[in-house]
Coordinates of C-alpha atoms in Angstrom, one line a residue:
M1 CA 175.4 53.2 55.6
K2 CA 172.1 50.6 54.4
R3 CA 169.5 53.2 56.6
F4 CA 171.1 56.3 55.2
A5 CA 171.1 54.5 51.4
A6 CA 167.5 53.7 52.0
L7 CA 166.6 57.3 52.8
Y8 CA 168.5 58.8 50.4
T9 CA 166.9 56.4 48.0
A10 CA 163.5 57.5 49.0
L11 CA 163.9 61.2 49.2
D12 CA 165.0 60.6 45.5
A13 CA 161.6 58.8 44.4
T14 CA 159.1 61.7 45.8
T15 CA 157.9 65.0 45.6
S16 CA 155.9 65.1 48.8
T17 CA 156.8 66.6 51.3
R18 CA 154.8 65.1 53.6
D19 CA 156.5 61.7 52.4
K20 CA 159.7 63.6 52.8
L21 CA 159.0 65.2 56.5
E22 CA 157.9 61.3 57.8
A23 CA 161.1 59.4 55.6
L24 CA 163.4 62.1 57.6
T25 CA 161.9 62.0 61.3
S26 CA 161.9 58.1 60.9
Y27 CA 165.8 57.9 59.9
F28 CA 167.0 60.4 62.6
A29 CA 164.8 58.9 65.5
V30 CA 167.2 55.7 65.0
A31 CA 169.9 56.8 63.5
A32 CA 173.1 56.5 65.8
P33 CA 174.4 60.2 66.6
E34 CA 177.8 59.8 65.2
D35 CA 175.8 58.6 61.7
A36 CA 173.2 61.2 61.8
A37 CA 175.8 64.3 62.4
W38 CA 177.1 63.2 58.3
A39 CA 173.6 62.5 57.1
S40 CA 172.5 66.2 58.2
Y41 CA 175.7 67.7 57.2
F42 CA 174.9 65.7 54.0
L43 CA 171.2 67.0 53.6
A44 CA 171.8 70.2 54.7
G45 CA 173.8 71.4 51.6
G46 CA 177.2 69.5 53.1
K47 CA 179.1 68.3 49.3
P48 CA 182.1 65.5 49.6
R49 CA 184.6 66.1 47.1
Q50 CA 184.6 63.9 44.2
S51 CA 187.3 61.1 45.2
V52 CA 187.3 58.6 42.1
P53 CA 187.6 60.2 38.5
T54 CA 184.3 59.8 36.3
R55 CA 186.6 57.8 34.3
L56 CA 188.4 55.3 36.6
L57 CA 184.7 55.0 37.6
T58 CA 183.2 53.8 34.2
E59 CA 186.4 51.9 33.7
F60 CA 186.0 50.0 36.7
A61 CA 182.2 49.5 36.6
C62 CA 182.5 47.9 33.0
E63 CA 185.3 45.0 34.2
R64 CA 183.6 44.4 37.3
A65 CA 180.3 44.0 35.2
G66 CA 181.8 42.5 32.2
L67 CA 180.2 45.3 29.5
P68 CA 182.0 46.6 26.8
A69 CA 182.1 50.8 27.1
W70 CA 179.8 51.1 24.2
L71 CA 176.9 49.0 26.0
F72 CA 178.0 51.0 29.0
E73 CA 177.1 54.1 27.2
E74 CA 174.3 53.0 25.7
S75 CA 173.0 51.8 29.0
Y76 CA 174.5 55.5 30.5
Q77 CA 172.1 57.2 27.6
A78 CA 169.1 55.6 28.5
V79 CA 169.1 56.0 32.1
G80 CA 170.7 59.3 32.4
D81 CA 172.2 59.0 35.6
L82 CA 176.2 57.4 36.0
A83 CA 175.5 56.2 39.9
E84 CA 172.0 54.8 38.9
T85 CA 173.5 53.0 35.4
I86 CA 176.6 51.2 37.8
A87 CA 174.2 50.4 40.6
H88 CA 171.9 48.6 37.9
I89 CA 175.0 46.7 35.9
L90 CA 177.0 45.7 38.9
P91 CA 176.7 41.7 39.7
P92 CA 174.7 40.8 42.6
A93 CA 177.1 41.7 45.5
Q94 CA 178.4 38.9 47.4
R95 CA 178.4 39.8 51.0
S96 CA 176.8 42.0 53.1
S97 CA 178.2 45.5 55.2
E98 CA 176.9 46.1 58.4
L99 CA 179.1 49.4 58.6
G100 CA 177.5 52.4 59.9
L101 CA 177.8 56.1 57.5
T102 CA 179.9 57.2 59.8
Q103 CA 182.7 54.2 58.9
W104 CA 181.9 54.1 55.4
I105 CA 183.2 58.0 55.0
E106 CA 185.8 58.3 57.4
Q107 CA 187.5 55.1 57.0
R108 CA 186.5 54.7 53.5
V109 CA 185.0 57.5 51.2
L110 CA 187.4 60.3 52.6
L111 CA 190.4 58.0 52.0
L112 CA 190.2 57.2 48.5
R113 CA 190.9 60.7 46.9
G114 CA 194.6 60.2 45.8
L115 CA 194.7 56.9 45.6
A116 CA 196.6 55.1 42.3
P117 CA 194.5 53.6 40.2
E118 CA 194.9 49.8 40.7
E119 CA 194.7 50.3 44.7
L120 CA 191.0 51.9 44.0
R121 CA 190.2 49.2 41.2
A122 CA 190.9 47.0 43.9
R123 CA 189.0 49.0 47.1
L124 CA 186.0 49.7 44.8
F125 CA 185.2 45.8 43.4
G126 CA 185.3 45.2 47.5
Y127 CA 182.9 47.9 48.3
W128 CA 180.5 47.1 45.2
D129 CA 180.1 43.6 46.6
E130 CA 179.2 44.6 50.3
L131 CA 176.3 47.0 49.2
D132 CA 172.7 46.3 47.4
W133 CA 171.5 48.9 44.5
S134 CA 170.5 51.5 47.3
G135 CA 174.2 51.6 48.5
R136 CA 176.1 51.3 45.4
F137 CA 173.7 54.6 44.1
L138 CA 174.6 56.3 46.9
L139 CA 178.4 55.2 46.9
T140 CA 178.8 56.4 43.7
K141 CA 176.9 59.8 44.2
L142 CA 179.5 60.3 47.7
I143 CA 182.9 59.7 45.4
G144 CA 181.9 60.5 42.3
G145 CA 181.0 64.5 43.0
G146 CA 177.5 63.9 42.0
F147 CA 175.7 64.3 45.3
R148 CA 172.6 65.8 45.2
V149 CA 169.8 65.7 47.4
G150 CA 166.0 66.9 46.8
V151 CA 165.2 68.3 50.2
A152 CA 164.6 71.4 51.4
R153 CA 167.1 72.3 54.4
Q154 CA 164.3 73.3 56.2
L155 CA 162.3 70.0 56.0
V156 CA 165.5 68.9 57.8
V157 CA 165.4 71.0 60.7
R158 CA 161.1 70.4 60.8
A159 CA 162.7 66.8 61.0
L160 CA 165.2 67.6 63.7
A161 CA 162.9 69.6 65.3
E162 CA 160.3 67.1 65.9
V163 CA 162.7 64.1 66.7
A164 CA 164.5 66.5 69.4
G165 CA 161.3 68.4 71.0
V166 CA 163.1 71.6 70.3
D167 CA 161.6 74.7 68.7
H168 CA 162.3 74.6 64.7
K169 CA 163.5 78.2 65.1
R170 CA 166.4 77.2 67.6
I171 CA 167.5 74.2 65.7
A172 CA 167.3 76.5 62.8
Q173 CA 169.7 78.8 64.7
R174 CA 172.1 76.0 65.6
M175 CA 172.5 74.3 62.4
V176 CA 174.2 77.8 60.7
G177 CA 177.7 77.2 60.0
W178 CA 176.5 73.1 59.9
T179 CA 177.9 72.2 56.3
D180 CA 181.1 74.5 57.0
S181 CA 183.9 71.7 55.6
Q182 CA 186.2 73.3 58.1
Q183 CA 183.9 71.4 60.9
K184 CA 184.0 67.6 60.5
P185 CA 180.3 66.8 61.4
D186 CA 180.6 64.0 64.6
A187 CA 178.4 63.2 67.7
A188 CA 178.9 65.8 69.9
R189 CA 178.1 68.4 67.4
Y190 CA 174.9 66.3 66.5
L191 CA 174.2 66.1 70.4
R192 CA 174.1 69.9 70.6
L193 CA 172.3 70.2 67.9
I194 CA 169.5 68.4 69.3
A195 CA 170.3 69.0 72.6
P196 CA 167.0 70.2 75.0
E197 CA 167.0 74.5 75.1
A198 CA 168.1 76.1 77.7
P199 CA 167.6 79.6 79.1
A200 CA 170.8 80.6 78.6
E201 CA 169.9 80.5 74.6
D202 CA 168.4 83.1 74.6
T203 CA 171.4 85.5 74.6
Q204 CA 174.6 85.1 72.4
Q205 CA 176.7 83.8 75.5
A206 CA 175.2 80.4 74.4
V207 CA 176.8 80.3 71.3
A208 CA 180.6 81.2 73.1
R209 CA 180.4 78.4 75.3
H210 CA 181.6 76.3 72.2
D211 CA 184.6 78.3 70.7
S212 CA 183.8 76.4 67.5
D213 CA 180.8 78.3 67.3
L214 CA 181.5 81.4 68.4
G215 CA 181.7 83.0 64.9
L216 CA 178.7 81.7 63.6
P217 CA 176.1 84.2 61.9
Y218 CA 172.5 84.1 62.5
P219 CA 169.9 82.3 60.1
F220 CA 169.1 84.3 57.3
F221 CA 165.7 86.2 57.3
L222 CA 164.1 85.8 53.9
A223 CA 161.2 88.3 51.8
H224 CA 158.3 86.9 50.1
P225 CA 157.7 88.1 46.8
L226 CA 154.5 90.5 46.2
Q227 CA 152.5 88.9 43.9
A228 CA 149.0 91.1 45.2
D229 CA 148.6 95.0 44.4
P230 CA 151.0 97.4 47.2
E231 CA 147.3 99.0 48.0
T232 CA 146.6 95.8 49.8
L233 CA 149.7 96.7 52.7
G234 CA 147.6 100.0 54.0
D235 CA 149.6 102.9 54.7
P236 CA 153.2 103.0 52.9
S237 CA 154.1 105.2 56.3
Q238 CA 153.8 101.7 58.4
W239 CA 157.2 100.1 56.1
L240 CA 160.5 100.7 55.7
I241 CA 161.3 100.8 52.1
E242 CA 164.7 100.0 50.5
W243 CA 165.8 99.4 47.3
K244 CA 166.3 95.7 46.3
W245 CA 170.3 95.3 45.7
D246 CA 171.7 92.7 43.4
G247 CA 174.7 91.6 45.6
I248 CA 175.8 88.7 47.8
R249 CA 173.7 88.5 51.1
A250 CA 176.0 88.5 53.9
Q251 CA 176.8 88.7 57.4
L252 CA 179.7 90.5 59.0
V253 CA 180.1 88.9 62.4
K254 CA 182.7 90.6 65.3
R255 CA 182.9 88.2 68.6
G256 CA 186.1 87.6 70.6
G257 CA 188.3 90.1 68.9
R258 CA 188.0 88.5 65.9
V259 CA 185.8 89.1 62.0
W260 CA 184.1 86.6 60.3
L261 CA 181.9 87.1 57.1
W262 CA 179.3 84.7 56.3
S263 CA 177.5 84.3 52.8
R264 CA 173.1 83.0 52.8
G265 CA 174.5 80.1 51.4
E266 CA 176.3 79.9 55.1
D267 CA 180.2 79.7 53.1
L268 CA 182.4 81.0 55.0
I269 CA 183.8 84.3 52.4
T270 CA 186.0 86.4 54.9
E271 CA 189.2 85.7 52.8
R272 CA 187.3 86.8 49.6
F273 CA 186.6 90.2 50.5
P274 CA 189.5 91.2 52.7
E275 CA 188.2 94.8 52.6
V276 CA 185.4 93.8 54.1
A277 CA 186.8 91.6 56.9
A278 CA 189.4 94.6 57.5
L279 CA 186.0 96.9 57.7
G280 CA 185.2 94.0 60.8
E281 CA 188.3 95.0 62.5
A282 CA 187.0 98.8 62.9
L283 CA 184.0 97.6 64.6
P284 CA 183.3 97.5 68.3
D285 CA 183.1 93.5 69.8
G286 CA 179.9 92.1 70.0
F287 CA 178.8 92.9 66.6
V288 CA 176.7 91.1 63.6
I289 CA 175.8 93.8 60.8
D290 CA 173.3 91.8 58.2
G291 CA 173.6 93.6 54.4
E292 CA 174.9 93.2 50.8
I293 CA 178.5 92.6 49.4
L294 CA 178.0 94.7 46.3
A295 CA 181.0 96.0 43.5
W296 CA 181.5 99.6 44.7
E297 CA 184.4 101.8 44.3
P298 CA 185.5 104.4 47.0
G299 CA 184.0 107.5 46.9
A300 CA 181.7 106.3 43.6
V301 CA 177.7 107.6 45.0
A302 CA 176.0 104.1 43.0
P303 CA 177.5 100.7 42.7
L304 CA 179.4 98.8 39.8
P305 CA 177.6 95.9 38.4
F306 CA 177.2 92.7 39.6
A307 CA 179.5 91.2 37.4
R308 CA 182.1 93.1 39.0
L309 CA 181.9 90.3 41.8
Q310 CA 182.6 87.7 40.1
P311 CA 186.1 87.7 39.9
R312 CA 186.5 87.6 43.7
I313 CA 184.0 84.6 43.3
A314 CA 185.3 82.0 40.8
R315 CA 189.3 82.8 41.5
K316 CA 191.2 81.1 44.3
T317 CA 194.0 83.6 44.5
L318 CA 193.1 87.7 45.0
T319 CA 195.7 89.4 42.9
K320 CA 196.2 93.3 43.3
K321 CA 194.4 93.6 39.8
I322 CA 191.3 91.8 40.3
L323 CA 191.2 93.4 44.1
A324 CA 191.7 97.1 42.4
D325 CA 189.5 95.9 39.2
S326 CA 186.6 94.4 41.7
P327 CA 186.6 96.3 44.8
A328 CA 183.9 95.2 47.2
A329 CA 181.5 97.5 50.1
L330 CA 179.1 96.1 52.8
L331 CA 176.4 97.6 52.1
A332 CA 173.9 97.9 55.6
Y333 CA 170.4 96.8 56.0
D334 CA 170.1 95.2 59.5
L335 CA 171.9 95.0 63.1
L336 CA 171.5 91.6 64.8
E337 CA 173.5 92.1 67.5
A338 CA 174.8 95.2 69.4
A339 CA 177.5 94.9 72.3
G340 CA 176.7 91.5 72.8
E341 CA 173.2 91.7 72.9
D342 CA 170.6 89.6 70.2
L343 CA 168.5 92.7 69.2
R344 CA 166.2 90.5 66.6
M345 CA 163.4 90.3 68.4
T346 CA 163.4 94.2 68.8
P347 CA 161.1 95.8 65.6
L348 CA 163.1 97.0 63.0
A349 CA 162.6 100.3 63.1
G350 CA 164.5 99.9 66.3
R351 CA 167.3 98.5 65.4
R352 CA 167.9 100.3 62.1
A353 CA 168.1 102.9 64.6
Q354 CA 170.9 101.4 66.0
L355 CA 172.1 100.8 62.9
D356 CA 172.7 104.2 61.4
A357 CA 174.6 105.5 65.2
L358 CA 176.8 102.3 64.7
A359 CA 177.6 104.3 60.8
A360 CA 177.6 107.4 62.0
S361 CA 180.3 106.5 65.1
L362 CA 182.8 105.3 62.6
D363 CA 185.3 108.1 61.6
S364 CA 187.5 107.3 59.2
T365 CA 186.9 108.0 55.3
L366 CA 187.9 104.5 54.6
A367 CA 185.8 102.3 57.1
R368 CA 182.4 105.1 55.4
D369 CA 183.5 104.0 52.2
L370 CA 183.1 100.3 53.2
L371 CA 179.9 100.3 55.2
R372 CA 177.6 102.0 53.3
V373 CA 174.1 102.0 55.0
S374 CA 171.0 101.0 52.4
P375 CA 169.4 104.6 51.9
L376 CA 165.2 104.5 52.4
V377 CA 162.8 105.3 49.7
S378 CA 159.8 107.4 50.5
G379 CA 156.8 108.0 49.0
A380 CA 153.5 110.0 49.4
D381 CA 151.3 106.9 48.7
W382 CA 151.8 103.1 46.7
R383 CA 151.6 104.8 43.2
E384 CA 154.1 107.4 43.8
L385 CA 156.7 104.8 45.1
G386 CA 155.5 102.4 41.8
A387 CA 156.9 105.1 39.7
L388 CA 159.9 105.0 41.8
R389 CA 160.3 101.6 41.5
E390 CA 160.0 101.5 37.3
E391 CA 163.7 103.2 37.6
S392 CA 165.1 100.2 39.5
R393 CA 166.9 98.8 36.2
A394 CA 168.6 102.8 35.1
R395 CA 169.5 102.0 38.8
G396 CA 171.3 99.1 38.8
V397 CA 168.7 97.0 41.0
E398 CA 166.1 95.1 41.1
G399 CA 162.8 96.3 42.8
L400 CA 161.7 97.7 46.1
M401 CA 162.2 95.9 49.5
L402 CA 158.9 96.3 52.0
K403 CA 159.6 95.6 55.3
E404 CA 156.8 96.1 58.1
R405 CA 158.4 98.9 61.0
E406 CA 157.7 96.4 63.8
S407 CA 158.9 93.5 62.5
M408 CA 161.4 90.9 64.4
Y409 CA 164.0 89.4 62.6
G410 CA 162.7 85.9 62.2
V411 CA 164.3 82.3 60.1
G412 CA 163.8 81.7 57.1
R413 CA 160.5 83.3 54.8
T414 CA 158.4 83.5 57.9
K415 CA 155.5 85.6 58.1
A416 CA 155.4 84.9 62.1
S417 CA 157.8 87.3 62.9
G418 CA 156.5 90.1 60.7
T419 CA 156.9 90.0 56.8
W420 CA 159.2 91.5 54.6
W421 CA 158.4 91.9 50.5
K422 CA 160.5 92.0 47.7
W423 CA 158.6 94.1 45.3
K424 CA 160.6 93.3 42.0
I425 CA 160.2 94.6 38.6
E426 CA 159.0 92.5 35.5
P427 CA 162.2 90.5 34.4
Y428 CA 163.7 91.0 30.5
A429 CA 162.4 88.5 28.4
V430 CA 163.0 87.4 25.0
D431 CA 161.8 84.5 22.8
A432 CA 165.0 82.2 22.1
V433 CA 165.7 78.9 20.4
L434 CA 166.5 75.6 22.1
V435 CA 170.1 74.6 20.5
Y436 CA 171.3 72.0 22.8
A437 CA 169.9 69.5 25.3
Q438 CA 171.5 67.4 28.4
R439 CA 169.8 65.9 30.7
G440 CA 168.6 66.2 34.1
H441 CA 169.2 65.3 38.1
G442 CA 167.7 63.0 40.4
R443 CA 163.8 62.3 39.2
R444 CA 164.5 64.2 35.8
A445 CA 167.6 62.2 35.1
S446 CA 166.2 60.2 32.5
L447 CA 164.9 63.0 30.8
Y448 CA 166.2 66.1 28.8
T449 CA 165.4 69.3 30.8
D450 CA 168.4 71.3 30.7
F451 CA 168.5 73.5 27.6
T452 CA 170.6 76.2 25.9
F453 CA 169.2 78.8 24.0
A454 CA 170.3 81.3 21.5
V455 CA 169.0 84.3 19.6
W456 CA 169.5 85.2 15.9
D457 CA 173.0 87.1 15.1
E458 CA 172.4 89.5 11.7
A459 CA 175.7 90.6 11.4
D460 CA 176.7 91.2 7.7
G461 CA 173.7 90.4 6.3
V462 CA 174.3 86.3 7.2
R463 CA 171.7 85.1 10.2
T464 CA 172.9 82.7 12.7
L465 CA 171.5 81.6 15.6
V466 CA 174.4 82.3 18.7
P467 CA 173.6 80.8 22.2
F468 CA 173.5 82.9 24.7
A469 CA 171.6 81.5 27.7
K470 CA 170.8 77.8 30.0
A471 CA 168.1 77.0 31.3
Y472 CA 166.1 74.3 33.2
S473 CA 163.4 75.9 35.1
G474 CA 159.7 77.4 34.3
L475 CA 158.0 74.3 32.5
T476 CA 155.4 71.9 33.9
D477 CA 156.5 67.8 34.0
E478 CA 154.1 67.2 31.1
E479 CA 155.5 69.9 28.7
M480 CA 159.1 68.6 29.9
R481 CA 158.0 65.3 28.6
Q482 CA 157.1 66.7 25.2
V483 CA 160.0 68.5 24.7
D484 CA 162.4 65.7 25.5
A485 CA 160.6 63.9 23.4
I486 CA 161.1 66.4 20.7
V487 CA 164.7 66.9 21.4
R488 CA 165.1 62.9 20.6
K489 CA 163.6 63.4 17.4
T490 CA 165.5 66.1 16.5
T491 CA 169.1 65.4 17.7
I492 CA 171.6 66.5 15.1
E493 CA 175.0 65.5 16.8
K494 CA 176.5 64.3 20.3
F495 CA 178.9 65.5 22.9
G496 CA 179.7 63.5 25.7
P497 CA 176.2 64.4 27.5
V498 CA 174.8 67.3 25.5
R499 CA 172.9 66.8 22.0
S500 CA 172.5 69.3 19.4
V501 CA 169.4 69.3 18.2
R502 CA 167.5 70.6 15.0
P503 CA 166.2 74.2 15.4
T504 CA 162.0 73.9 15.9
L505 CA 161.2 75.0 19.6
V506 CA 161.2 78.5 20.6
F507 CA 160.2 79.5 24.3
E508 CA 160.2 83.2 26.3
I509 CA 163.7 83.4 28.5
G510 CA 163.0 85.6 31.7
F511 CA 166.3 86.9 33.3
E512 CA 167.1 89.5 36.3
G513 CA 169.7 91.1 34.7
I514 CA 172.5 91.9 31.7
Q515 CA 176.0 92.8 31.5
A516 CA 178.7 92.6 28.2
S517 CA 180.9 90.2 28.7
A518 CA 184.0 89.3 26.7
R519 CA 183.8 85.6 28.3
H520 CA 180.8 85.1 26.1
K521 CA 180.5 84.1 22.3
S522 CA 177.5 86.1 22.9
G523 CA 179.0 88.9 23.8
V524 CA 176.6 89.5 26.3
A525 CA 175.6 87.8 30.4
V526 CA 172.1 87.3 31.8
R527 CA 171.2 86.4 35.1
F528 CA 169.7 83.6 36.5
P529 CA 167.8 82.8 33.3
R530 CA 164.4 80.8 33.5
M531 CA 161.7 79.4 30.7
L532 CA 158.6 81.8 31.3
R533 CA 156.5 80.2 28.7
W534 CA 156.8 77.4 25.7
R535 CA 155.9 79.7 22.6
V536 CA 154.5 77.4 20.3
D537 CA 152.4 80.2 18.9
K538 CA 156.5 81.5 17.0
P539 CA 158.1 79.7 14.5
I540 CA 161.9 80.4 14.8
D541 CA 162.2 82.8 12.7
E542 CA 160.7 85.1 14.6
A543 CA 162.9 84.3 17.6
D544 CA 164.7 87.7 18.6
T545 CA 167.5 88.9 17.8
L546 CA 171.3 89.3 19.7
A547 CA 171.1 93.3 19.2
M548 CA 167.9 93.0 21.0
L549 CA 169.4 91.7 23.4
K550 CA 172.3 94.1 23.7
G551 CA 169.8 96.6 23.6
F552 CA 168.8 95.9 26.8
I553 CA 172.5 97.0 28.1
D554 CA 172.3 100.3 26.8
D555 CA 168.5 100.9 28.1
A556 CA 169.8 100.0 31.8
A557 CA 172.9 102.7 31.0
R558 CA 171.1 105.3 30.8
P559 CA 170.4 108.0 33.5
T560 CA 167.2 108.3 35.4
G561 CA 167.6 112.2 35.1
S562 CA 166.6 111.9 38.9

């Protein structure tokens, strides 16, 4: 526990990739396999469920520290992070624990959920008395549901590859599904993760040696944003060009007579999309398809907006009404495995030909409705393709995907296997007013960095600011510090961690898509909002209007005429 707590603190304290990689490598080089299993689970994105309510954590910490609630709240407001505040106020530890990370997790942390308050109090008092500052900080993060770590998964892969002496692409392949909550991290899984490569691993049969790994997908290959003029890419005929769809990236796996559906975030979503799983039943064995889950009605020529998929993601129970209102289909654009053969090193053009043949072999109307192959886009030159790209919003897509015909299917965002580019259209943008602020996380925990923005509603001759989006990215660290200072000076009210501020600041907010939404007071929902720039030149009276936002919806609904 001590070693992982020190690693967590070190990762939280730096933004240097080199320093983070060094800290990770040092930890995995000496950690026991069972501890390294849990550590890699957390670092790769596994999140423990909250086992102690925040109210009880605060109450017990105040009692143990002998502080009144008001003083704890003042301390929390100054620090900005609950775990850090608790670690600071508790009295010095009375003894030192030598238990490892696995013992702490399996014999202590996982057993806290559901205990009566008095039992929780007794256990937490005992645990706090065994840990130093970094240990208490980590423990509170683990049991309070606020565990986050500022390290990219690929950096964890690189550290494990360096320690194991195994190619990082192989480690990335083995780590697919690593954070699946249905499989407990243990020493045996970790030792398989870092084991020396074997020749058999070049085939899918290596995965099949372990029943628990049989349904795992491949690491997803990701595209780079195209910043340069596409003319620099040469002849368009050397590229396979598709629309960039707005859905859920997924792989459909059919092996051993069973079907799995995985999201790019490595969540097993088979039960969330039963119709796509049913499609898998119609496929031959030993096939893996890469594609996008879209809201798509049977027989329709175009998909529905992404918002129609959201009920499938947010609801625990899928009713008949939800399934009827939010129909789903898999839009396929790559074939990664066929008849048990790994096709990733086959050039894309060849994989695409096999995908087309597979789709053509499906003789049922239902299967054809559920498995659609992403159509290719053609143009005489880049200028003509650019004109087609301008139609993206009217088509309900985000731009174009450019994929080298001879590209292999790589791991992550790499150019080593051939390049894929995403040639997206410019985002929607409006000038909006900052109205609420909340502290950030990690190294930003002491700053107000998470903001809510509003536009003017001019209904009935009265101008009011209506919130429509939240954003926390897009500003430099220096700009964040300046905005934080203004938030503190212009605060009107406090609602728990949220501050209502006097409207004084205008920002240009960019977003990828917009839909009408009855769930939001503004009547609209935007997708992927972020701050493009701080409009220090614009007074709040000149911020944009709700009517302008709704106009974007009307524009997107107009047909292309093609």
